[in-house]
Amino acid sequence: MDIEKMQNMSEDDVIDALLGEIEVPTRTVVIQRLGIPIKLKALTGKQISKIRKDNTHSEKVKGSKLEKDVFDDENFNAEIIEKATVSPNWNNEKLKAALNVSNGKEVIKRRLLAGEMDNLIEQVFDLSGYNDEAEDIEEIKNSLEPDTDSI
């Protein structure tokens, strides 16, 4: 969007933009080792919170009546990737049968290396707005102006 247009937006313009159709961001990344494209989409905060909750369980502390929450990183990462993937379909029957697994999370854990999973997670969080910083309009304008000092 044009910086000048953003600066001159009225309250009604902002409300209309918020009420308009919002496109879910997507990105295609390539797993170099496998030579395959993975199309990812953004997830909502609610989806990520549910996945985090689903991958946290309580365990008793030995020698005590206390319990502690235990977070399963690997399952969390695999489920984030599974839910954010537009294609391929990690729950494809052919994949599950060939790997003798029951779900897409297990396919992901068996076929992708830790670093590949981390890269995909980073991409999903980036698409979901976690790396976006709110910027002042003046900062945006200044970053778009040519740097006359270096000419």
CSV table of C-alpha atoms in Angstrom, one decimal, residues 22-88:
chain,number,residue,atom,x,y,z
A,22,ILE,CA,-8.3,-10.9,4.7
A,23,GLU,CA,-6.1,-13.2,2.7
A,24,VAL,CA,-4.2,-15.8,4.6
A,25,PRO,CA,-0.5,-15.4,3.7
A,26,THR,CA,1.2,-18.4,2.1
A,27,ARG,CA,4.7,-19.2,1.0
A,28,THR,CA,6.4,-22.1,-0.8
A,29,VAL,CA,9.7,-23.2,0.5
A,30,VAL,CA,12.0,-26.0,-0.9
A,31,ILE,CA,13.5,-28.8,1.2
A,32,GLN,CA,16.8,-28.9,-0.7
A,33,ARG,CA,17.8,-32.4,0.5
A,34,LEU,CA,14.6,-33.9,-0.8
A,35,GLY,CA,14.1,-31.5,-3.7
A,36,ILE,CA,10.5,-31.0,-2.8
A,37,PRO,CA,8.4,-27.8,-2.5
A,38,ILE,CA,6.3,-27.3,0.7
A,39,LYS,CA,3.5,-24.7,0.5
A,40,LEU,CA,2.8,-23.2,3.9
A,41,LYS,CA,0.1,-20.9,5.3
A,42,ALA,CA,-0.2,-18.7,8.3
A,43,LEU,CA,-1.8,-20.0,11.5
A,44,THR,CA,-3.9,-18.0,13.9
A,45,GLY,CA,-3.0,-17.4,17.5
A,46,LYS,CA,-5.9,-19.6,18.5
A,47,GLN,CA,-4.6,-22.5,16.4
A,48,ILE,CA,-1.1,-22.2,17.7
A,49,SER,CA,-2.3,-22.0,21.3
A,50,LYS,CA,-4.4,-25.2,20.8
A,51,ILE,CA,-1.4,-27.0,19.3
A,52,ARG,CA,0.8,-25.9,22.3
A,53,LYS,CA,-1.9,-27.1,24.8
A,54,ASP,CA,-2.3,-30.4,23.0
A,55,ASN,CA,1.4,-31.0,23.3
A,56,THR,CA,1.7,-30.2,27.0
A,57,HIS,CA,0.9,-32.8,29.6
A,58,SER,CA,1.4,-33.2,33.3
A,59,GLU,CA,3.8,-35.6,35.0
A,60,LYS,CA,4.2,-36.4,38.6
A,61,VAL,CA,7.5,-35.3,40.2
A,62,LYS,CA,9.2,-38.4,41.6
A,63,GLY,CA,9.0,-38.6,45.4
A,64,SER,CA,6.4,-35.9,45.6
A,65,LYS,CA,2.7,-35.3,45.1
A,66,LEU,CA,3.4,-32.4,42.8
A,67,GLU,CA,3.0,-32.4,39.1
A,68,LYS,CA,4.9,-30.4,36.5
A,69,ASP,CA,3.9,-29.5,32.9
A,70,VAL,CA,6.0,-31.2,30.2
A,71,PHE,CA,6.1,-29.8,26.7
A,72,ASP,CA,6.8,-32.1,23.8
A,73,ASP,CA,8.8,-29.9,21.3
A,74,GLU,CA,9.1,-32.5,18.6
A,75,ASN,CA,5.3,-33.2,18.5
A,76,PHE,CA,4.5,-29.5,18.7
A,77,ASN,CA,6.8,-28.7,15.7
A,78,ALA,CA,5.5,-31.6,13.7
A,79,GLU,CA,1.9,-30.6,14.4
A,80,ILE,CA,2.5,-26.9,13.5
A,81,ILE,CA,4.1,-28.1,10.2
A,82,GLU,CA,1.2,-30.5,9.5
A,83,LYS,CA,-1.5,-27.8,10.2
A,84,ALA,CA,0.3,-25.1,8.3
A,85,THR,CA,1.0,-27.2,5.2
A,86,VAL,CA,-1.2,-26.6,2.2
A,87,SER,CA,0.7,-29.2,0.1
A,88,PRO,CA,1.9,-31.9,0.2
